[in-house]
PDB file of C-alpha atoms in Angstrom:
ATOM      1  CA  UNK A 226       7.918  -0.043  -8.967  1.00  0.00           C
ATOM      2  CA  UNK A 227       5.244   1.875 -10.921  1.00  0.00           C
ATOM      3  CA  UNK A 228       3.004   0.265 -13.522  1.00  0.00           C
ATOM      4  CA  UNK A 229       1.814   3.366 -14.999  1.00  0.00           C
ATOM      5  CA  UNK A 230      -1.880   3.251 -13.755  1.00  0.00           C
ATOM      6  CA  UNK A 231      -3.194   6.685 -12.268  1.00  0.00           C
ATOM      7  CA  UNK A 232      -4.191   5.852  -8.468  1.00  0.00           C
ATOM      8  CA  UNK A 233      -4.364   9.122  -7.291  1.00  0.00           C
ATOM      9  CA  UNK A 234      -5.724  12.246  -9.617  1.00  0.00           C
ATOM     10  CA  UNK A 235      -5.896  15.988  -8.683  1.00  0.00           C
ATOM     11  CA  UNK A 236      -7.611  18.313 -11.365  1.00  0.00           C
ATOM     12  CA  UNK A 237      -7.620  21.598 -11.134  1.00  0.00           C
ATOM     13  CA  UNK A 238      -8.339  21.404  -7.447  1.00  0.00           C
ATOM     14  CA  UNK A 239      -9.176  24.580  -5.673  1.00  0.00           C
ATOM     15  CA  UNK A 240      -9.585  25.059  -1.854  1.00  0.00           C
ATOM     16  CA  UNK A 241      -9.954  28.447   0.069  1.00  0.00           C
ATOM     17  CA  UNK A 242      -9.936  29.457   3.683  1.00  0.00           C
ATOM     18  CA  UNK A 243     -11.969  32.642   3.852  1.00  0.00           C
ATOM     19  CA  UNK A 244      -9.969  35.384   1.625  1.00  0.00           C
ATOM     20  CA  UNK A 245      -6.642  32.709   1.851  1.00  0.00           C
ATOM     21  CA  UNK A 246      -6.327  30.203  -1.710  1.00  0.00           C
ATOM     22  CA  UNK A 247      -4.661  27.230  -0.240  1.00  0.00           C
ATOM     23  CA  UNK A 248      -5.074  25.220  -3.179  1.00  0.00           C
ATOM     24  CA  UNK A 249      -5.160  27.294  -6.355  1.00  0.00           C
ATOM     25  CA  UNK A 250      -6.317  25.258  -9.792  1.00  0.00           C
ATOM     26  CA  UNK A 251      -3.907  22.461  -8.520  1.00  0.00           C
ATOM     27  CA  UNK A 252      -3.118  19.033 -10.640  1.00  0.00           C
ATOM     28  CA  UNK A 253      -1.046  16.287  -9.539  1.00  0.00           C
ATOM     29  CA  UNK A 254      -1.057  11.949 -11.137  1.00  0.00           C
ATOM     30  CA  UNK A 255       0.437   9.665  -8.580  1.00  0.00           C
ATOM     31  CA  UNK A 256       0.786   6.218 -10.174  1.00  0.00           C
ATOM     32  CA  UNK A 257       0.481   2.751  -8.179  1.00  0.00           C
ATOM     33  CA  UNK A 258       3.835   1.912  -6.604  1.00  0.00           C
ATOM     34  CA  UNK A 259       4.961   5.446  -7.031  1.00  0.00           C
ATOM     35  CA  UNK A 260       6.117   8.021  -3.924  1.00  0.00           C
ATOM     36  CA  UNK A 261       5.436  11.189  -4.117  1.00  0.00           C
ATOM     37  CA  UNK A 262       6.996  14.007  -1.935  1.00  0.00           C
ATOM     38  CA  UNK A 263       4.772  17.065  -1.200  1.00  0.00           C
ATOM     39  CA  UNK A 264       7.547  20.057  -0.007  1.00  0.00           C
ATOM     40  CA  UNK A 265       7.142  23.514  -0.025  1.00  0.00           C
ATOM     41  CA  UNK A 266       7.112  26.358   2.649  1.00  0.00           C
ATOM     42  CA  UNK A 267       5.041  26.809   5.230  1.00  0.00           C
ATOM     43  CA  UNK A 268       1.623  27.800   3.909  1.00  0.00           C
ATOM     44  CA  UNK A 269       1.978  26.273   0.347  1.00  0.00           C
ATOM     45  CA  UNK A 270      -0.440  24.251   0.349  1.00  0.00           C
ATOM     46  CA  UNK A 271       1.093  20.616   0.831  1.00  0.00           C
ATOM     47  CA  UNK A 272      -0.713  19.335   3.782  1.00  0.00           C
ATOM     48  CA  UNK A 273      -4.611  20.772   2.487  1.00  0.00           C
ATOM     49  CA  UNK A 274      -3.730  18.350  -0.914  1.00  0.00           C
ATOM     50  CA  UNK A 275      -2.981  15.668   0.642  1.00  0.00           C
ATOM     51  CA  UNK A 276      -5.674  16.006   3.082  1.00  0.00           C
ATOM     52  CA  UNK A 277      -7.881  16.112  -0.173  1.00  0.00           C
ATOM     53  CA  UNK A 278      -7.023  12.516  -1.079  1.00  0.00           C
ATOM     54  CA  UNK A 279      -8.921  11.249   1.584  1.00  0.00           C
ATOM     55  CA  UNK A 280     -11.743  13.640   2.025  1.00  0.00           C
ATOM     56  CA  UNK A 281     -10.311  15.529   5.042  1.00  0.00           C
ATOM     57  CA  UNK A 282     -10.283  18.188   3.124  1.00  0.00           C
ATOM     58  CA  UNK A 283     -13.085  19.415   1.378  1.00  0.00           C
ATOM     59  CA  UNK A 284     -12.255  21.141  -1.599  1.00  0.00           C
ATOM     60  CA  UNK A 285     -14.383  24.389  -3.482  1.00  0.00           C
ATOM     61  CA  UNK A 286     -13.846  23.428  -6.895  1.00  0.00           C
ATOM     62  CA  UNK A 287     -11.763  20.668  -9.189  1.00  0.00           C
ATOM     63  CA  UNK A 288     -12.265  16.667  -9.075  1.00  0.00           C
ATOM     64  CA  UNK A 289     -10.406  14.627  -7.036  1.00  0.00           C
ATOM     65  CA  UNK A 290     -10.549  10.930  -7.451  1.00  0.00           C
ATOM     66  CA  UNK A 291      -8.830   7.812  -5.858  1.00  0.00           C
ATOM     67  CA  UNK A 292      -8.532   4.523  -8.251  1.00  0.00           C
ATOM     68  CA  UNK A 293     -10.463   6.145 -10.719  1.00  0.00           C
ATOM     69  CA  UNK A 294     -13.246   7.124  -8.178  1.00  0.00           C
ATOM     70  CA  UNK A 295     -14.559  10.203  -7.835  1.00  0.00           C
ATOM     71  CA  UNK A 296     -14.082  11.022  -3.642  1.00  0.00           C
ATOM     72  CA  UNK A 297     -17.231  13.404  -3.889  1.00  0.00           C
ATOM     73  CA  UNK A 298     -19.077  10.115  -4.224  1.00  0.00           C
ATOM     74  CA  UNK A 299     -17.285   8.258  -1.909  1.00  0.00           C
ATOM     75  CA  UNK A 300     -18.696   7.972   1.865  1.00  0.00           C
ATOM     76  CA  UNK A 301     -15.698   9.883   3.367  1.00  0.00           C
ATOM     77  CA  UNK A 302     -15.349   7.284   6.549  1.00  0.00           C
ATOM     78  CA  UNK A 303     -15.457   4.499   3.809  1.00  0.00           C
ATOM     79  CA  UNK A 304     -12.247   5.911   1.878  1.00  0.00           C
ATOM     80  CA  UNK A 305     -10.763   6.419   4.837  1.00  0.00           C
ATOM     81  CA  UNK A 306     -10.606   3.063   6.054  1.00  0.00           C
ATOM     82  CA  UNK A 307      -9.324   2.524   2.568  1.00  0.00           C
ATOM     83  CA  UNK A 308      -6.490   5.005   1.962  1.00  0.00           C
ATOM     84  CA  UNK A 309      -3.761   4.486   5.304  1.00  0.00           C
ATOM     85  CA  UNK A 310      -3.045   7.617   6.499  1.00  0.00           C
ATOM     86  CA  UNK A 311      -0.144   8.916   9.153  1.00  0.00           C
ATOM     87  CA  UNK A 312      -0.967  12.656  10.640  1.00  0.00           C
ATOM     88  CA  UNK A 313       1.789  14.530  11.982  1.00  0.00           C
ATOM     89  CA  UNK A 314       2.901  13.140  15.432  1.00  0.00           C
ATOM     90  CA  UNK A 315       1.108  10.086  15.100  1.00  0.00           C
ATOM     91  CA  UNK A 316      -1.974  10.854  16.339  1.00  0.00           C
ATOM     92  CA  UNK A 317      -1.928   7.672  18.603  1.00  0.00           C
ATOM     93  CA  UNK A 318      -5.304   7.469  20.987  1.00  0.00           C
ATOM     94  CA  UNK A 319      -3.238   7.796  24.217  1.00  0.00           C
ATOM     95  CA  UNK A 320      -6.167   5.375  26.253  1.00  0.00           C
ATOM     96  CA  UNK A 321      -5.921   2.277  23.694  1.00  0.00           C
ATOM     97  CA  UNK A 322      -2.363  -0.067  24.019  1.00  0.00           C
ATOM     98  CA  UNK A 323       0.189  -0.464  21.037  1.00  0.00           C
ATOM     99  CA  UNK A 324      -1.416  -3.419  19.492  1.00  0.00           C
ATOM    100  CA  UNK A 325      -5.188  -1.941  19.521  1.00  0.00           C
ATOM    101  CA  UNK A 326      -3.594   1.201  17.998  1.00  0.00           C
ATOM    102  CA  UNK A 327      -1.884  -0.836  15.199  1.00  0.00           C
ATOM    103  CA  UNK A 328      -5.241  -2.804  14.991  1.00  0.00           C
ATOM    104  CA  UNK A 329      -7.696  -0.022  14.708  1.00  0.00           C
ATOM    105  CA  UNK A 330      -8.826   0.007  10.995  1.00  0.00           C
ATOM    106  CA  UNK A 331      -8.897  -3.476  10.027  1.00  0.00           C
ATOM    107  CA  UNK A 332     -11.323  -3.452  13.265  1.00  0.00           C
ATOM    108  CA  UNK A 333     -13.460  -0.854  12.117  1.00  0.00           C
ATOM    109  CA  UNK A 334     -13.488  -3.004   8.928  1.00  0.00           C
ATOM    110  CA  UNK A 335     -15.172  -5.886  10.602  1.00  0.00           C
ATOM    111  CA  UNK A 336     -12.179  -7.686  10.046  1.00  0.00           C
ATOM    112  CA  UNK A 337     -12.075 -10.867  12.536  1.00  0.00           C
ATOM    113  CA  UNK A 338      -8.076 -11.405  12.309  1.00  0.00           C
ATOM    114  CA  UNK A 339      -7.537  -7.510  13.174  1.00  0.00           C
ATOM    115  CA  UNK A 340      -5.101  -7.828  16.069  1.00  0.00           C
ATOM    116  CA  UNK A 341      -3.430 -10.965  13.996  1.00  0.00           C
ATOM    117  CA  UNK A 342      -3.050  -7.870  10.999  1.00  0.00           C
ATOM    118  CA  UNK A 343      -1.696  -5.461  13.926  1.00  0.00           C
ATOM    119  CA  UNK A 344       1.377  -7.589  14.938  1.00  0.00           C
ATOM    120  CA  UNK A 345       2.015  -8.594  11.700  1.00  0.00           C
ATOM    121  CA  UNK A 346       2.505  -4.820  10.775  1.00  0.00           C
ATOM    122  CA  UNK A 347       4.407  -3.731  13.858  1.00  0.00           C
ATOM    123  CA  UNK A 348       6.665  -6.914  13.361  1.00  0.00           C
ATOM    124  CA  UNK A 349       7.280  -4.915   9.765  1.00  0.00           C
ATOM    125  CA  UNK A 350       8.428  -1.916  11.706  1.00  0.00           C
ATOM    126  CA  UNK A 351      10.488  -3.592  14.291  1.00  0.00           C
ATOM    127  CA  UNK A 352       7.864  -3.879  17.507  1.00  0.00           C
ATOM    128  CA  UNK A 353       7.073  -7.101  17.734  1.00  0.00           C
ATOM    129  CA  UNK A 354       3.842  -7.395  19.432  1.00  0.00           C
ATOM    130  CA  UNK A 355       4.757  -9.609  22.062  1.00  0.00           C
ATOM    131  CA  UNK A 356       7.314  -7.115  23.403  1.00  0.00           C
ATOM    132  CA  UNK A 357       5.126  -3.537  22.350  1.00  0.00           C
ATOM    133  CA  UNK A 358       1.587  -4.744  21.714  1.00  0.00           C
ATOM    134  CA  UNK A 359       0.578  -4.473  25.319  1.00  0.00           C
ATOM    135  CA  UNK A 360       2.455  -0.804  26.302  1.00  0.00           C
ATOM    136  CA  UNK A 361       0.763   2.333  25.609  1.00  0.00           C
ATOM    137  CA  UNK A 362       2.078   5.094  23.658  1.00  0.00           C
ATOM    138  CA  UNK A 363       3.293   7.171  26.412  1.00  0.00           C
ATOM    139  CA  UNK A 364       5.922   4.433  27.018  1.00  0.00           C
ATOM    140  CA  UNK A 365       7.137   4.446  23.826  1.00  0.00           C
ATOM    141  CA  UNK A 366       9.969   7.203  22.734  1.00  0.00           C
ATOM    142  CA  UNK A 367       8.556   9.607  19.627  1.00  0.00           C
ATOM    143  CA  UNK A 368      10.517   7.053  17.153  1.00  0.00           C
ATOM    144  CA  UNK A 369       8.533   4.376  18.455  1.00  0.00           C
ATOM    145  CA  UNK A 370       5.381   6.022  18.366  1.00  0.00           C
ATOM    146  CA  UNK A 371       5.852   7.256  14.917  1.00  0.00           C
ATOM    147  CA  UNK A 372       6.323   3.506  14.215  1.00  0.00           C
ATOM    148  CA  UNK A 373       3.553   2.607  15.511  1.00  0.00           C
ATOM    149  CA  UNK A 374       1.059   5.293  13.551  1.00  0.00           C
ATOM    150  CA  UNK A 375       2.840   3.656  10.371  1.00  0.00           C
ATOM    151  CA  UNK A 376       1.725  -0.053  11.493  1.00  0.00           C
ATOM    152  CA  UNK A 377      -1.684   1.489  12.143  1.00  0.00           C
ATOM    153  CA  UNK A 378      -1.525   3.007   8.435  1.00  0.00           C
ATOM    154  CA  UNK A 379      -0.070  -0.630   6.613  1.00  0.00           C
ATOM    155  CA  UNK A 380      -2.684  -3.068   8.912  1.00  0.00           C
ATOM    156  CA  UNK A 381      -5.503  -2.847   6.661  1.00  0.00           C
ATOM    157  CA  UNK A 382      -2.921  -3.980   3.821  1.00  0.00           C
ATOM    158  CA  UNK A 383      -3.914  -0.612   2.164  1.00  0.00           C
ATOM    159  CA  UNK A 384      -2.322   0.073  -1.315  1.00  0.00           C
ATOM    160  CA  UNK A 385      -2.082   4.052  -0.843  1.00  0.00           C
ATOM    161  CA  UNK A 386      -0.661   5.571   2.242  1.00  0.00           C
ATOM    162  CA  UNK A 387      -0.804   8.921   3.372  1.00  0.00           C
ATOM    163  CA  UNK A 388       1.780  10.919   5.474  1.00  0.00           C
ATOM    164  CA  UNK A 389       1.779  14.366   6.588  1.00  0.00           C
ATOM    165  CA  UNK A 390       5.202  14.821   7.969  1.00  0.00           C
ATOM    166  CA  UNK A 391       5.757  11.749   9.038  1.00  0.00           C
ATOM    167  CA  UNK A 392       9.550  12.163  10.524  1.00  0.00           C
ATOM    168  CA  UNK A 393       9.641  15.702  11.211  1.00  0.00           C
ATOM    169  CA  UNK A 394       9.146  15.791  15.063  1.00  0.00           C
ATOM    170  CA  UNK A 395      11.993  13.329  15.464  1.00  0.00           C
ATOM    171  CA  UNK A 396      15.597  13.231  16.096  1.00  0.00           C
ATOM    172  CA  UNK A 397      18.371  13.047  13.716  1.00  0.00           C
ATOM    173  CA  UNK A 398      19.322   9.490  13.791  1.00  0.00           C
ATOM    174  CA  UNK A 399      16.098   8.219  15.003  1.00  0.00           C
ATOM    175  CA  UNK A 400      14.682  10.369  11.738  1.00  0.00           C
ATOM    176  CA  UNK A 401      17.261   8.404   9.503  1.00  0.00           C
ATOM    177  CA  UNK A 402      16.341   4.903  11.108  1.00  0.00           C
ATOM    178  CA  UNK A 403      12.812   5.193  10.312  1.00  0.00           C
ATOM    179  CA  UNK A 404      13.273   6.854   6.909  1.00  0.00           C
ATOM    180  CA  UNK A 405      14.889   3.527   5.882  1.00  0.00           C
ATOM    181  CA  UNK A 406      12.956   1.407   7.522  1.00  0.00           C
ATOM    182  CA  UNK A 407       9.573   3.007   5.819  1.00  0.00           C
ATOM    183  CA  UNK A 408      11.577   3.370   2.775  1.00  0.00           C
ATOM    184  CA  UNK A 409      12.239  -0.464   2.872  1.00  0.00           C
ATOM    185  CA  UNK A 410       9.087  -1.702   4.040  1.00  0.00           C
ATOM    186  CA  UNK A 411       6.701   0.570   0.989  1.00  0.00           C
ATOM    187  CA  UNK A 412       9.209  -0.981  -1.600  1.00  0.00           C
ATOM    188  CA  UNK A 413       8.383  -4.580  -0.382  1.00  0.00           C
ATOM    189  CA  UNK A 414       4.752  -3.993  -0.157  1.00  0.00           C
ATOM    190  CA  UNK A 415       4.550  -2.158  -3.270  1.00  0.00           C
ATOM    191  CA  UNK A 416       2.674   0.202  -1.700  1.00  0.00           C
ATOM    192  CA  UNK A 417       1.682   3.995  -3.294  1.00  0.00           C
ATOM    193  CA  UNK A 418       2.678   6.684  -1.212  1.00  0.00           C
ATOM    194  CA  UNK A 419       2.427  10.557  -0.850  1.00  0.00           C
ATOM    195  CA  UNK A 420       4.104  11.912   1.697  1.00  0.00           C
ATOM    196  CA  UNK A 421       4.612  16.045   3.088  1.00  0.00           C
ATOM    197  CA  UNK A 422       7.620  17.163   4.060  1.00  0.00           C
ATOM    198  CA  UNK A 423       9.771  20.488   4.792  1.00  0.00           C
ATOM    199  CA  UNK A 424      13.126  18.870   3.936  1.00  0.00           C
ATOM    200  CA  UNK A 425      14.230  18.389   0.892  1.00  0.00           C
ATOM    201  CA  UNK A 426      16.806  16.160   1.674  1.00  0.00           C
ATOM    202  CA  UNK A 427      14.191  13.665   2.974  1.00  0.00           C
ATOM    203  CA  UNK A 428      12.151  14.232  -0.115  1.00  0.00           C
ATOM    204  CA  UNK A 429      14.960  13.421  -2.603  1.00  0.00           C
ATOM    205  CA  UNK A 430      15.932  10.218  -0.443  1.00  0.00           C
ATOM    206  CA  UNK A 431      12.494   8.823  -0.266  1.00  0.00           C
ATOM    207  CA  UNK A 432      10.597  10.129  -3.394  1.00  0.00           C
ATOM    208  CA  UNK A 433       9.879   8.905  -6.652  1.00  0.00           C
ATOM    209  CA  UNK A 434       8.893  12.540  -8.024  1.00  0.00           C
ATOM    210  CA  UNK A 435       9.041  15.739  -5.922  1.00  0.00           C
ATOM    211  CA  UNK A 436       5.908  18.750  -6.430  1.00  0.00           C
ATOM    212  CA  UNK A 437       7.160  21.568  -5.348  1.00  0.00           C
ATOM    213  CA  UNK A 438       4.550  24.141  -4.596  1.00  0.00           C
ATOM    214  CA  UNK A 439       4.542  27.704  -3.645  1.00  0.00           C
ATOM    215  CA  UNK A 440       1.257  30.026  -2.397  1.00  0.00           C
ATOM    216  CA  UNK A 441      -1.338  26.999  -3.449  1.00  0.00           C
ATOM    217  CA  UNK A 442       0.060  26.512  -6.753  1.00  0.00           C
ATOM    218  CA  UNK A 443       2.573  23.459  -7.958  1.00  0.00           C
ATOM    219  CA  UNK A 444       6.075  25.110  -9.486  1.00  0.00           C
ATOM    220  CA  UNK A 445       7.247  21.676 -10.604  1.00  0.00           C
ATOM    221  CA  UNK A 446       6.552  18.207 -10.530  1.00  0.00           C
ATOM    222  CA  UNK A 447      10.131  16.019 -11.149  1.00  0.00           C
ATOM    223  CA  UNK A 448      12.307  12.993 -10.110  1.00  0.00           C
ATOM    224  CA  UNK A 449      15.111  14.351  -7.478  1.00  0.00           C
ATOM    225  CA  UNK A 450      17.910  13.900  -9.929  1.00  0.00           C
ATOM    226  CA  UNK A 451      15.486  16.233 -12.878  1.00  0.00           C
ATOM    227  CA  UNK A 452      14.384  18.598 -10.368  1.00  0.00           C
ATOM    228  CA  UNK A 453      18.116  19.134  -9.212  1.00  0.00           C
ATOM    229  CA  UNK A 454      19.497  19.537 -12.514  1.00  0.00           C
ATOM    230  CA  UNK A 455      16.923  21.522 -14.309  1.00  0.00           C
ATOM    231  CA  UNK A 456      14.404  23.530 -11.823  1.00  0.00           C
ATOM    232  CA  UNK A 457      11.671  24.905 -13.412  1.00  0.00           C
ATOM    233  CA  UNK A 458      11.276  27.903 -11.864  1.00  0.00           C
ATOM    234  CA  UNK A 459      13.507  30.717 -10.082  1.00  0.00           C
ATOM    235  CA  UNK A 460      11.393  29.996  -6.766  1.00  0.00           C
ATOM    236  CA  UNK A 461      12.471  26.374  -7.215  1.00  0.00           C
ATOM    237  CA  UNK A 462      16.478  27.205  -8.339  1.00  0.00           C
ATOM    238  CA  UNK A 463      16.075  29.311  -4.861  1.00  0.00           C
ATOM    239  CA  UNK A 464      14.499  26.664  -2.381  1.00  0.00           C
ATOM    240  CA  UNK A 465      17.163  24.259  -3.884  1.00  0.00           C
ATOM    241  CA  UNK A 466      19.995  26.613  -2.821  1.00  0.00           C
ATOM    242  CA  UNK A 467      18.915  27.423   0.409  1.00  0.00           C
ATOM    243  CA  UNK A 468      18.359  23.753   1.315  1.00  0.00           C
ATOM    244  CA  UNK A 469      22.403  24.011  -0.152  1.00  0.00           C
ATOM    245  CA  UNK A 470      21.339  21.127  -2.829  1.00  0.00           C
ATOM    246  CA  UNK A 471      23.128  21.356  -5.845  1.00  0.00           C
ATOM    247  CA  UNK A 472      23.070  18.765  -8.733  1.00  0.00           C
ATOM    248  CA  UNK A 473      25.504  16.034  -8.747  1.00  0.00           C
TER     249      UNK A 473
END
């Protein structure tokens, strides 16, 4: 559920690597409660704007700002213990258990009930600390992991989340399992999410909106059913057919 306030705000954001335009004069809203599905080829750009959200991306030109803040301003370690965030795989530190994964930013926060935040947040994605919290990732399958990076991401009780292709590494039915699960779990929590994918499928299951973008530059920006039923441009109409999605 959206209530119409701007949380996230890309203008005109442009981002180069040497002679390469990653991001090209990009602008995307994301309102509070809202999901947001990044998709796009490889190369398009999705990953470098979310990336810009929370300052792990530096961008060349533009304003990006997060609840109305400007992140140029923002001490980049301080957003990110603000903004939950999920790289691809996980990015689990290998040498620390479940539950001091899970608990990691609230800790870095200062905050004294940081393991008590941990469980609480892998009890909301099914690994209840007393059975997980002491194991260490490589015991864990990928789903399980992935899990786990999610908990990390919802512990500080942030209310925007991050995810660079969150499910993409996983299996088919482990993939659907935790697409519901995090589907379920961002709904209850109300919590604002952008998330980059490769599948469209995924993005018109999870998403809110869908920005397609192509060579650093957004085609269209459109709930599933819109985007399905009216793409904007012939790039769109062809990603659409070759991901054989047709409009209902």
């Amino acid at each position: 559920m959206t209530d119409g306030r701007v949380v996230l705000d890309a203008r005109e954001v442009r981002k180069r690597y040497g002679q390469a335009a990653a991001l090209d004069g990009v602008s995307l809203e994301v309102r509070a409660g809202e999901c947001v599905a990044l998709v796009g080829e490889s190369g398009s750009g999705k990953t470098t704007l979310l990336r810009c959200f929370n300052r792990m991306t530096e961008i060349d030109g533009g304003t990006v700002r997060v609840d109305g803040d400007d992140v140029a301003a923002i001490d980049p370690v301080e957003l990110r213990r603000r903004v939950g965030y999920v790289p691809q795989e996980g990015g689990l530190l290998p040498h620390w258990t479940v539950l001091r994964n899970a608990a990691l930013v609230p800790w870095l926060r200062g905050d004294a009930q940081a393991e008590r935040r941990a469980a609480e947040a892998l009890a909301w994605v099914g690994l209840p600390a007393e059975r997980f919290g002491g194991r260490w990732p490589r015991e864990l399958s990928g789903g399980q992991r992935q899990r786990v990076a999610i908990a990390r991401a919802l512990a500080a009780s942030p209310s925007i989340v991050l995810l660079d292709e969150p499910f993409g590494a996983l299996d088919a039915i482990t993939r659907a399992e935790l697409q519901t699960a995090f589907d379920a779990l961002r709904r209850r929590l109300e919590t604002t999410a952008v998330f980059v994918t490769h599948d469209l499928h995924e993005a018109a299951l999870l998403a809110d909106r869908i920005a397609v973008l192509r060579s650093g530059r957004i085609e269209q920006v459109a709930p599933p059913a819109e985007l399905l039923a009216a793409p904007a441009t012939e790039y769109v109409r062809d990603l659409l057919s070759r991901a054989r999605m047709v409009a209902a």
